[in-house]
Short mmCIF file of C-alpha atoms and ligand atoms in Angstrom, two decimals:
data_model
loop_
_atom_site.label_atom_id
_atom_site.label_comp_id
_atom_site.label_asym_id
_atom_site.label_seq_id
_atom_site.Cartn_x
_atom_site.Cartn_y
_atom_site.Cartn_z
CA MET A 143 29.18 74.01 24.39
CA THR A 144 29.09 70.97 26.62
CA GLY A 145 25.44 71.30 27.59
CA ILE A 146 26.16 71.23 31.30
CA LEU A 147 23.36 71.65 33.80
CA PRO A 148 23.12 75.15 35.27
CA PRO A 149 23.82 75.12 39.01
CA ALA A 150 20.55 75.20 40.93
CA PRO A 151 20.19 77.51 43.94
CA LEU A 152 20.53 75.91 47.35
CA ALA A 153 17.26 74.91 48.97
CA GLU A 154 15.92 77.04 51.82
CA SER A 155 15.61 73.88 53.83
CA ASP A 156 19.36 73.33 53.99
CA ARG A 157 19.78 72.93 57.73
CA ARG A 158 23.00 74.85 58.13
CA SER A 159 24.87 77.51 56.21
CA PRO A 160 25.12 76.51 52.55
CA ALA A 161 28.87 76.26 53.03
CA THR A 162 28.59 73.14 55.16
CA ARG A 163 26.44 70.07 55.71
CA PRO A 164 26.32 67.87 58.83
CA SER A 165 28.91 65.11 59.00
CA SER A 166 26.17 62.48 59.14
CA ILE A 167 25.09 63.22 55.57
CA GLU A 168 28.07 64.77 53.76
CA PRO A 169 31.02 62.47 53.06
CA ILE A 170 34.50 63.77 53.79
CA ILE A 171 35.77 61.71 50.84
CA ALA A 172 33.10 61.20 48.19
CA GLY A 173 33.04 58.56 45.50
CA PHE A 174 34.13 54.97 45.86
CA HIS A 175 36.50 55.31 48.82
CA PRO A 176 35.50 52.57 51.26
CA ASP A 177 37.09 50.92 54.29
CA PRO A 178 38.73 54.12 55.59
CA SER A 179 41.66 53.88 57.98
CA ILE A 180 43.16 56.94 59.67
CA CYS A 181 46.17 57.94 61.76
CA ARG A 182 47.50 61.22 63.16
CA VAL A 183 51.00 62.59 63.51
CA GLY A 184 51.08 65.93 65.32
CA GLY A 185 48.47 68.09 63.60
CA ASP A 186 48.39 66.01 60.41
CA TYR A 187 45.92 63.27 59.64
CA TYR A 188 46.42 60.60 56.99
CA LEU A 189 43.71 58.35 55.61
CA VAL A 190 43.70 55.40 53.19
CA ASN A 191 40.99 53.45 51.33
CA SER A 192 40.56 50.18 49.43
CA SER A 193 41.19 50.22 45.69
CA PHE A 194 40.22 46.71 44.45
CA GLU A 195 41.10 46.13 40.78
CA TYR A 196 42.26 49.70 40.15
CA TRP A 197 45.97 50.60 40.00
CA PRO A 198 47.90 52.34 41.43
CA GLY A 199 46.37 51.06 44.67
CA VAL A 200 45.37 52.46 48.07
CA PRO A 201 44.68 56.20 47.76
CA VAL A 202 46.41 58.22 50.51
CA TRP A 203 44.78 61.42 51.82
CA HIS A 204 45.96 64.25 54.07
CA SER A 205 44.08 66.70 56.29
CA THR A 206 44.89 69.07 59.11
CA ASP A 207 41.32 69.48 60.37
CA LEU A 208 39.60 66.13 59.63
CA VAL A 209 37.00 67.81 57.42
CA ARG A 210 39.02 68.95 54.35
CA TRP A 211 41.01 66.21 52.62
CA GLU A 212 43.43 66.19 49.73
CA GLN A 213 44.70 63.12 47.92
CA ILE A 214 48.49 63.08 48.19
CA GLY A 215 49.20 59.85 46.37
CA ASN A 216 48.62 56.12 46.21
CA ALA A 217 50.56 53.78 48.47
CA LEU A 218 50.84 50.84 46.08
CA SER A 219 52.67 51.88 42.96
CA VAL A 220 51.66 50.09 39.82
CA ASP A 221 52.54 46.45 40.11
CA GLU A 222 53.16 45.48 36.50
CA ALA A 223 52.40 41.87 37.35
CA ALA A 224 49.20 42.51 39.26
CA ALA A 225 47.73 45.39 37.23
CA GLY A 226 44.96 44.16 34.99
CA THR A 227 44.79 40.71 36.51
CA SER A 228 42.13 41.30 39.14
CA VAL A 229 38.53 40.47 38.55
CA ALA A 230 35.92 43.10 39.43
CA SER A 231 36.07 43.79 43.18
CA GLY A 232 39.18 41.59 43.45
CA GLY A 233 42.59 43.10 44.12
CA ILE A 234 43.37 45.29 47.11
CA TYR A 235 41.04 45.31 50.14
CA ALA A 236 40.70 47.27 53.38
CA PRO A 237 44.06 48.78 54.36
CA THR A 238 45.11 50.00 57.81
CA ILE A 239 47.49 52.96 58.20
CA ARG A 240 49.49 53.54 61.37
CA HIS A 241 52.55 55.60 62.38
CA HIS A 242 55.17 53.87 64.50
CA ASP A 243 58.87 54.48 65.18
CA GLY A 244 59.10 57.34 62.69
CA ARG A 245 57.53 55.43 59.79
CA PHE A 246 54.07 55.15 58.27
CA TRP A 247 52.93 51.55 57.89
CA ILE A 248 50.12 50.29 55.70
CA ILE A 249 48.93 46.72 55.80
CA THR A 250 46.37 45.49 53.29
CA THR A 251 45.14 42.36 51.54
CA ASP A 252 45.89 41.34 48.00
CA VAL A 253 42.95 38.98 47.49
CA GLY A 254 44.01 38.33 43.90
CA ASN A 255 47.11 36.52 45.06
CA GLY A 256 45.77 33.92 47.45
CA GLY A 257 44.45 36.31 50.08
CA GLY A 258 47.86 37.27 51.45
CA GLN A 259 48.60 40.27 53.63
CA ILE A 260 51.11 42.83 52.35
CA VAL A 261 52.87 45.66 54.17
CA VAL A 262 54.42 48.84 52.80
CA SER A 263 56.09 51.61 54.76
CA ALA A 264 57.34 55.15 54.19
CA VAL A 265 58.89 57.99 56.13
CA ASP A 266 56.82 60.47 54.12
CA PRO A 267 53.24 59.42 53.31
CA ARG A 268 53.60 61.29 50.00
CA GLY A 269 56.00 58.47 49.15
CA PRO A 270 58.06 56.80 48.09
CA TRP A 271 56.50 53.74 49.70
CA SER A 272 58.60 50.60 50.09
CA ALA A 273 58.09 47.54 47.93
CA PRO A 274 55.36 45.31 49.40
CA LEU A 275 56.47 42.78 52.00
CA ARG A 276 54.29 39.66 52.08
CA LEU A 277 53.36 38.16 55.44
CA GLU A 278 53.25 34.44 54.87
CA GLY A 279 50.53 32.35 56.44
CA LEU A 280 47.86 34.89 57.36
CA VAL A 281 44.98 34.09 55.04
CA GLY A 282 42.03 36.45 55.32
CA ILE A 283 41.05 40.09 54.96
CA ASP A 284 41.03 43.38 56.86
CA PRO A 285 44.41 43.29 58.64
CA ASP A 286 45.15 45.78 61.44
CA LEU A 287 48.53 46.75 62.92
CA ALA A 288 49.05 47.49 66.62
CA TRP A 289 52.13 47.56 68.81
CA ASP A 290 52.31 46.28 72.37
CA GLY A 291 55.77 47.42 73.42
CA ASP A 292 58.12 45.82 70.90
CA ASP A 293 55.53 43.29 69.75
CA CYS A 294 53.76 44.01 66.48
CA LEU A 295 50.33 42.39 66.35
CA VAL A 296 48.35 41.78 63.18
CA THR A 297 44.65 41.39 63.93
CA PHE A 298 42.60 40.27 60.93
CA CYS A 299 39.58 38.40 59.72
CA ALA A 300 40.90 34.89 59.08
CA THR A 301 39.10 33.07 56.28
CA SER A 302 41.06 29.82 56.44
CA GLY A 303 43.78 28.30 58.58
CA PRO A 304 43.85 27.03 62.15
CA VAL A 305 41.18 29.54 63.19
CA THR A 306 38.62 31.57 61.26
CA GLY A 307 36.97 34.82 62.26
CA ILE A 308 38.72 37.64 64.10
CA ALA A 309 42.23 36.36 64.80
CA GLN A 310 45.61 37.72 65.79
CA ALA A 311 49.29 36.87 65.39
CA ARG A 312 52.59 38.49 66.32
CA VAL A 313 54.68 39.36 63.30
CA ASP A 314 58.13 40.66 62.46
CA LEU A 315 57.70 43.56 60.06
CA GLY A 316 61.41 43.51 59.26
CA THR A 317 61.32 40.05 57.72
CA GLY A 318 57.63 39.42 57.12
CA ARG A 319 57.74 36.37 59.41
CA VAL A 320 54.62 35.41 61.30
CA LEU A 321 55.89 34.53 64.78
CA GLU A 322 52.97 32.53 66.14
CA THR A 323 49.98 30.50 65.00
CA PRO A 324 47.00 32.87 64.69
CA ARG A 325 44.79 32.88 67.79
CA ALA A 326 41.03 33.50 67.79
CA LEU A 327 40.37 36.86 69.43
CA TRP A 328 36.65 37.66 69.68
CA ALA A 329 33.58 36.15 68.01
CA GLY A 330 31.87 39.53 67.71
CA ALA A 331 28.52 40.72 69.04
CA GLY A 332 26.53 38.08 67.18
CA LEU A 333 25.76 39.85 63.90
CA ALA A 334 26.80 38.44 60.54
CA TYR A 335 30.37 38.70 59.22
CA PRO A 336 32.49 40.09 62.05
CA GLU A 337 35.35 41.79 60.17
CA ALA A 338 37.42 44.99 59.86
CA PRO A 339 39.13 44.77 63.29
CA HIS A 340 41.08 47.73 64.65
CA LEU A 341 42.82 47.76 68.05
CA TYR A 342 43.49 50.82 70.24
CA GLU A 343 44.92 51.39 73.70
CA ARG A 344 43.23 54.00 75.88
CA GLU A 345 43.47 54.59 79.61
CA GLY A 346 44.50 51.06 80.51
CA TRP A 347 42.04 49.31 78.18
CA TRP A 348 42.52 47.80 74.75
CA TYR A 349 39.52 48.37 72.50
CA LEU A 350 38.71 46.09 69.57
CA VAL A 351 36.40 47.78 67.06
CA LEU A 352 34.76 45.58 64.41
CA ALA A 353 32.37 45.87 61.50
CA GLU A 354 29.45 43.43 61.65
CA GLY A 355 26.28 42.75 59.74
CA GLY A 356 27.85 42.67 56.27
CA THR A 357 28.65 45.73 54.19
CA GLU A 358 25.06 46.12 52.95
CA ARG A 359 22.04 47.62 54.74
CA GLY A 360 22.66 45.63 57.95
CA HIS A 361 26.16 47.03 58.44
CA GLY A 362 27.30 48.33 61.81
CA VAL A 363 30.19 48.93 64.20
CA THR A 364 30.69 46.91 67.38
CA VAL A 365 33.26 47.17 70.15
CA ALA A 366 34.81 45.00 72.83
CA ARG A 367 37.52 45.72 75.41
CA SER A 368 40.20 43.91 77.35
CA ALA A 369 43.09 44.68 79.67
CA SER A 370 45.39 43.07 77.10
CA PRO A 371 45.58 43.43 73.32
CA ARG A 372 45.59 39.62 73.22
CA GLY A 373 42.23 39.40 74.99
CA PRO A 374 40.03 38.00 76.38
CA PHE A 375 37.63 40.64 75.07
CA GLU A 376 34.22 41.47 76.54
CA GLY A 377 31.68 43.02 74.19
CA HIS A 378 29.92 46.31 74.87
CA PRO A 379 26.49 45.51 76.34
CA ARG A 380 24.84 47.90 73.86
CA ASN A 381 26.42 46.84 70.56
CA PRO A 382 26.25 47.90 67.78
CA ILE A 383 27.54 51.38 68.58
CA LEU A 384 26.85 52.61 65.03
CA SER A 385 24.33 51.32 62.49
CA HIS A 386 21.68 52.81 60.22
CA ARG A 387 20.02 49.44 59.63
CA SER A 388 16.24 49.63 59.51
CA THR A 389 16.22 53.44 59.42
CA THR A 390 15.31 55.90 56.69
CA HIS A 391 18.58 57.79 57.16
CA PRO A 392 19.85 59.04 53.77
CA VAL A 393 23.23 57.46 54.48
CA GLN A 394 22.99 53.67 54.71
CA ASN A 395 25.35 50.66 55.10
CA THR A 396 27.31 52.55 57.79
CA GLY A 397 30.16 50.56 59.30
CA HIS A 398 33.85 49.68 59.01
CA ALA A 399 35.10 52.43 61.34
CA ASP A 400 38.57 53.46 62.44
CA LEU A 401 39.14 55.73 65.46
CA VAL A 402 41.72 58.46 65.94
CA GLN A 403 42.63 60.68 68.87
CA ARG A 404 42.93 64.35 68.01
CA GLU A 405 45.78 66.52 69.24
CA ASP A 406 43.42 68.12 71.79
CA GLY A 407 42.64 64.70 73.28
CA GLU A 408 39.15 64.36 71.75
CA TRP A 409 38.39 61.32 69.59
CA ALA A 410 36.90 60.99 66.13
CA ALA A 411 36.09 58.15 63.76
CA VAL A 412 35.94 57.62 60.03
CA TYR A 413 33.55 55.04 58.61
CA LEU A 414 31.97 54.03 55.32
CA GLY A 415 28.44 54.69 54.16
CA VAL A 416 26.45 54.87 50.93
CA ARG A 417 23.89 57.35 49.63
CA PRO A 418 21.23 55.28 47.86
CA ARG A 419 18.53 56.85 45.72
CA GLY A 420 15.45 55.83 43.79
CA MET A 421 12.67 53.35 44.34
CA THR A 422 13.06 50.20 46.44
CA PRO A 423 15.56 48.60 46.94
CA MET A 424 17.21 52.01 46.30
CA PHE A 425 20.40 52.18 44.33
CA HIS A 426 23.85 53.51 45.16
CA VAL A 427 26.10 54.23 42.24
CA ASN A 428 29.20 55.93 43.65
CA GLY A 429 30.22 53.05 45.88
CA ARG A 430 30.89 53.25 49.58
CA GLU A 431 32.16 56.67 50.66
CA THR A 432 34.08 57.93 53.71
CA PHE A 433 32.24 59.78 56.49
CA LEU A 434 33.43 61.40 59.73
CA ALA A 435 31.95 61.30 63.25
CA GLY A 436 32.94 62.55 66.66
CA VAL A 437 33.51 59.97 69.39
CA ARG A 438 33.00 60.58 73.11
CA TRP A 439 33.57 58.10 75.93
CA GLU A 440 30.90 57.08 78.41
CA ASP A 441 31.65 54.56 81.18
CA GLY A 442 34.78 53.55 79.33
CA TRP A 443 33.02 52.85 76.01
CA PRO A 444 33.09 54.86 72.76
CA VAL A 445 29.90 56.63 71.66
CA PHE A 446 29.49 57.90 68.09
CA ASP A 447 28.45 61.52 67.68
CA GLU A 448 27.54 61.54 64.01
CA GLU A 449 26.49 65.18 63.83
CA ARG A 450 29.56 66.60 65.54
CA TYR A 451 31.28 68.08 62.50
CA ASP A 452 30.22 70.57 59.84
CA ILE A 453 31.64 69.34 56.54
CA PRO A 454 32.53 72.04 54.00
CA VAL A 455 30.55 71.44 50.83
CA ARG A 456 33.21 71.26 48.14
CA ASP A 457 32.93 71.67 44.41
CA ARG A 458 34.73 68.52 43.28
CA SER A 459 34.98 69.50 39.61
CA PHE A 460 38.31 69.18 37.82
CA GLU A 461 39.94 69.68 34.43
CA GLU A 462 42.78 67.62 33.02
CA THR A 463 44.99 67.96 29.97
CA PHE A 464 47.45 65.21 30.97
CA ALA A 465 50.29 67.66 30.28
CA GLY A 466 51.95 67.87 33.70
CA ALA A 467 52.44 65.42 36.56
CA LEU A 468 49.66 62.87 36.61
CA HIS A 469 47.11 63.56 39.38
CA PRO A 470 46.77 60.56 41.73
CA ARG A 471 43.03 60.37 40.96
CA TRP A 472 43.80 58.64 37.64
CA VAL A 473 43.81 54.88 37.92
CA SER A 474 43.29 51.90 35.64
CA PRO A 475 41.56 48.55 36.01
CA GLY A 476 43.79 47.13 33.30
CA ALA A 477 47.24 48.07 32.06
CA PRO A 478 48.93 50.88 34.03
CA VAL A 479 47.79 54.42 33.12
CA LEU A 480 51.24 55.41 31.89
CA GLN A 481 51.34 52.46 29.48
CA GLN A 482 48.21 53.84 27.84
CA LEU A 483 49.31 57.47 27.70
CA THR A 484 52.11 59.20 25.79
CA ARG A 485 52.81 62.88 26.17
CA SER A 486 54.68 65.17 23.78
CA ASP A 487 54.69 68.81 22.70
CA ASP A 488 51.81 67.82 20.45
CA GLY A 489 49.63 66.89 23.46
CA ALA A 490 48.62 63.60 25.06
CA ARG A 491 47.72 60.42 23.14
CA VAL A 492 45.83 57.43 24.49
CA HIS A 493 46.87 54.05 23.10
CA ALA A 494 45.27 50.65 23.12
CA VAL A 495 47.40 48.25 25.14
CA ASP A 496 47.55 44.59 24.28
CA GLY A 497 47.84 41.79 26.75
CA ALA A 498 46.53 43.78 29.67
CA GLY A 499 45.01 40.76 31.40
CA GLN A 500 41.35 40.09 32.01
CA THR A 501 40.17 43.67 32.45
CA PRO A 502 39.96 46.25 29.65
CA SER A 503 42.46 49.03 30.24
CA ALA A 504 41.13 52.56 30.76
CA ILE A 505 42.27 55.82 32.33
CA VAL A 506 39.56 56.55 34.87
CA ALA A 507 38.70 58.67 37.93
CA ARG A 508 36.04 58.04 40.56
CA VAL A 509 32.68 59.81 40.22
CA THR A 510 32.13 61.86 43.37
CA ASP A 511 28.73 63.52 42.86
CA HIS A 512 25.11 62.52 42.37
CA ARG A 513 24.78 64.89 39.40
CA TRP A 514 27.75 65.37 37.13
CA THR A 515 28.96 65.93 33.58
CA PHE A 516 32.08 64.36 32.09
CA THR A 517 33.49 65.51 28.76
CA ALA A 518 36.59 64.68 26.74
CA GLU A 519 37.94 66.28 23.57
CA ILE A 520 39.24 63.62 21.25
CA ASP A 521 40.94 64.05 17.93
CA ASP A 522 43.06 62.25 15.34
CA VAL A 523 41.48 58.85 16.04
CA THR A 524 43.39 56.05 14.35
CA GLY A 525 41.26 53.21 15.79
CA THR A 526 38.40 53.33 18.29
CA ALA A 527 38.35 56.05 20.94
CA VAL A 528 36.11 55.64 23.98
CA VAL A 529 34.67 57.93 26.64
CA LEU A 530 33.13 55.80 29.33
CA VAL A 531 31.35 55.42 32.64
CA ARG A 532 31.59 52.05 34.35
CA LEU A 533 30.60 50.33 37.55
CA ASP A 534 32.71 47.34 36.59
CA ASP A 535 33.81 45.60 33.42
CA ALA A 536 30.37 44.04 32.93
CA HIS A 537 28.33 47.16 33.73
CA SER A 538 29.44 50.08 31.62
CA ALA A 539 28.42 52.57 28.96
CA GLU A 540 30.88 53.74 26.32
CA VAL A 541 30.65 56.41 23.65
CA ARG A 542 32.79 55.06 20.83
CA VAL A 543 34.25 57.17 18.04
CA ALA A 544 35.66 55.28 15.06
CA ASP A 545 35.76 55.73 11.27
CA GLY A 546 34.08 59.13 11.49
CA ARG A 547 31.07 57.80 13.42
CA ALA A 548 29.97 57.89 17.05
CA SER A 549 27.71 55.52 18.97
CA THR A 550 27.00 54.46 22.54
CA ALA A 551 27.50 50.85 23.63
CA LEU A 552 25.77 49.79 26.84
CA ARG A 553 26.71 46.60 28.65
CA ILE A 554 24.61 45.18 31.47
CA GLY A 555 26.02 41.82 32.53
CA PRO A 556 25.87 39.49 29.54
CA ILE A 557 23.69 41.86 27.52
CA ALA A 558 25.33 44.35 25.15
CA GLN A 559 23.33 46.89 23.18
CA ASP A 560 23.95 50.01 21.10
CA LEU A 561 21.74 52.81 22.37
CA THR A 562 21.41 54.54 18.96
CA ALA A 563 22.45 53.94 15.39
CA PRO A 564 25.95 55.36 14.75
CA VAL A 565 25.92 59.04 13.77
CA PRO A 566 28.50 60.63 11.49
CA VAL A 567 30.88 63.10 13.11
CA SER A 568 32.96 65.51 11.06
CA ASP A 569 36.74 65.42 10.82
CA GLY A 570 38.57 67.28 13.54
CA PRO A 571 38.01 67.39 17.28
CA VAL A 572 34.96 65.67 18.75
CA LEU A 573 33.70 66.65 22.18
CA VAL A 574 32.17 63.59 23.81
CA GLY A 575 30.00 63.97 26.88
CA ILE A 576 28.23 61.85 29.48
CA ARG A 577 26.05 63.28 32.19
CA SER A 578 23.98 62.09 35.08
CA VAL A 579 20.52 63.69 35.15
CA ALA A 580 17.37 63.23 37.21
CA SER A 581 15.80 59.81 36.75
CA GLU A 582 12.61 59.43 34.74
CA THR A 583 11.95 55.93 36.09
CA SER A 584 12.53 56.05 39.87
CA GLY A 585 16.08 54.91 39.42
CA PRO A 586 19.05 56.70 41.02
CA ASP A 587 19.60 58.84 37.90
CA ASP A 588 19.61 58.61 34.12
CA LEU A 589 22.76 58.74 32.04
CA GLU A 590 22.84 60.77 28.83
CA PHE A 591 25.44 60.57 26.07
CA TRP A 592 26.34 62.88 23.22
CA ALA A 593 29.05 63.85 20.76
CA GLU A 594 29.62 67.30 19.35
CA SER A 595 31.62 68.04 16.21
CA GLY A 596 31.73 70.86 13.67
CA GLY A 597 29.33 72.84 15.86
CA VAL A 598 26.65 70.11 15.75
CA ARG A 599 25.57 68.21 18.81
CA HIS A 600 24.38 64.62 18.34
CA ALA A 601 22.36 62.95 21.08
CA LEU A 602 23.65 59.40 21.60
CA GLY A 603 21.02 57.95 23.86
CA ARG A 604 19.98 57.79 27.47
CA THR A 605 19.78 54.92 29.93
CA ASP A 606 18.50 54.20 33.43
CA GLY A 607 21.38 54.68 35.87
CA ARG A 608 20.34 51.70 37.99
CA TYR A 609 22.13 49.39 35.55
CA LEU A 610 25.39 50.96 36.69
CA SER A 611 24.65 50.61 40.41
CA THR A 612 25.97 48.27 43.08
CA GLU A 613 22.47 46.90 43.70
CA VAL A 614 22.46 45.60 40.10
CA ALA A 615 26.14 44.82 39.53
CA GLY A 616 27.09 43.63 43.02
CA GLY A 617 30.62 44.09 44.35
CA PHE A 618 32.49 46.66 46.36
CA THR A 619 33.30 49.50 43.96
CA GLY A 620 31.48 52.50 42.46
CA ARG A 621 31.26 54.39 39.20
CA VAL A 622 34.32 55.73 37.46
CA VAL A 623 34.52 57.88 34.32
CA GLY A 624 37.34 58.07 31.83
CA ILE A 625 38.79 57.32 28.43
CA ARG A 626 40.33 54.39 26.63
CA ALA A 627 41.39 53.21 23.19
CA ILE A 628 39.94 49.87 22.09
CA ASP A 629 42.38 49.78 19.19
CA GLY A 630 44.79 52.26 17.67
CA SER A 631 45.18 55.58 19.45
CA PHE A 632 43.76 59.10 19.68
CA ARG A 633 44.77 62.52 20.87
CA VAL A 634 43.03 63.67 24.03
CA GLY A 635 42.56 67.37 24.66
CA CYS A 636 40.86 68.78 27.71
CA VAL A 637 38.94 66.38 29.94
CA THR A 638 36.44 67.90 32.38
CA TYR A 639 34.47 66.53 35.30
CA THR A 640 31.82 68.91 36.63
CA GLY A 641 30.11 67.89 39.85
CA PHE A 642 26.91 69.66 40.82
CA ASP A 643 26.24 68.41 44.34
CA ALA A 644 27.88 71.47 45.91
CA HIS A 645 25.42 73.75 44.13
CA ASP A 646 22.36 71.57 43.95
CA ALA A 647 20.64 70.60 47.17
CA GLU A 648 18.29 68.36 45.18
CA ALA A 649 21.21 66.39 43.84
CA CYS A 650 22.01 65.19 47.33
CA ALA A 651 18.47 64.46 48.39
CA PRO A 652 18.07 60.81 49.29
CA ARG A 653 15.12 60.21 46.96
C1 6LW B 156 36.14 44.66 53.42
C2 6LW B 156 35.24 44.43 54.55
C3 6LW B 156 34.13 45.27 54.14
O1 6LW B 156 37.21 43.79 53.33
O2 6LW B 156 34.02 45.22 52.80
O3 6LW B 156 32.60 46.89 54.69
C4 6LW B 156 35.14 44.52 52.32
N1 6LW B 156 33.50 46.03 54.95
O4 6LW B 156 35.72 44.79 55.78
C5 6LW B 156 35.61 45.08 51.03
O5 6LW B 156 35.67 46.47 51.08
#
């Protein structure tokens, strides 16, 4: 059938029961889900991530135990004007989620529209979320929301204006008015790029947590405290309080943390990290993922306890026929998903959409495993049907089916190449597959492509996975897999994503 890899037995060396892995190495939200922000209401936790050029934006997650998470929606519904207009790694950056006065509030940056901050709110985090309210005059990234009595403070990383760096201003969330000129807050601990501020009040202190060092291997978390949320802040004498820089830890680039107090009074943090593989400089392909740590307090300062939690090892496989309600995992870098998809009793059809802006439209989901297989049944192709894996619009591999032939087109920056000569496929359904397999060249993995029709399986080439990695492509996102029509339309049957990391200890090994 699809030629999937058989699950390998778990290695003896797995440190804990095969059902869990330590929180320092197993993400709570795998795949490109960076810049996590978290809040708690009673026994429920909610978490959001950046979404960049993909719409709908800002995935929203729910958990009752911090270790098992389910995506319950996306906070930014498809903005017809913005969808498809963002360049790779443009769009929506680093949201913060907070609960205040009976509402959930999310503030985030729309870098595609002049770097403005936008706010949405909802009574129920499953939605509906309000239309975005733009805060005028706060140019920068990584906005945070905190309340000091009736005052709502936005703390952010100002990139232009009267001050740059970590800055703060009082705002009116009812009107979107910025009520004061942004003030500089803290210069950071001295590492590069102080950013990602979050403010918390605890036992008479206000804590300002930052990311510093840049989001690459030097990344870390620093902290300062003050008696007032407006400062002045004094840095922790032992900053950074979290960093894997200059270590061989299998999870690198750790930083951009947000803290939360549990119902029992303990504290925890979510942060981003990557799992690079292969030969130097090592390659990460699934973007920056969300990890969990415990936090304890010593002498009035937070201390990360990275091993505190056991994370259940989840099989993240899924199947989709596009028949029922659309799962929130499906997003598009171009025209909205529902503009590309029609559903009838006859099944789902994917259509090419004209005028979708700069980015090719596609219906895609994030890759969440190191080893995986993605397949799609396509039929009744009236133009060019595509099954794809992409890191961004300039780093992608597409199996194309058109005029009774199948081929694989690889794009690496300005270089485009067909991996094999086109092979004929018979009339009727074609099962197209892409899988990530062990690298033959010290890369992170290899990618293999095939098409199967009339009981015959045609190999459609193999490529080194490093060309679809962040170390090659740059940017802030990770791999996605999906389908699209370049022209015309096609019927899509069952789509499957099979992730093997839960079964295959090797798949998660750092090298
Ligand atoms: C985000 C910044 C960062 O705005 O990466 O890792 C940027 N930290 O805080 C994009 O995700």
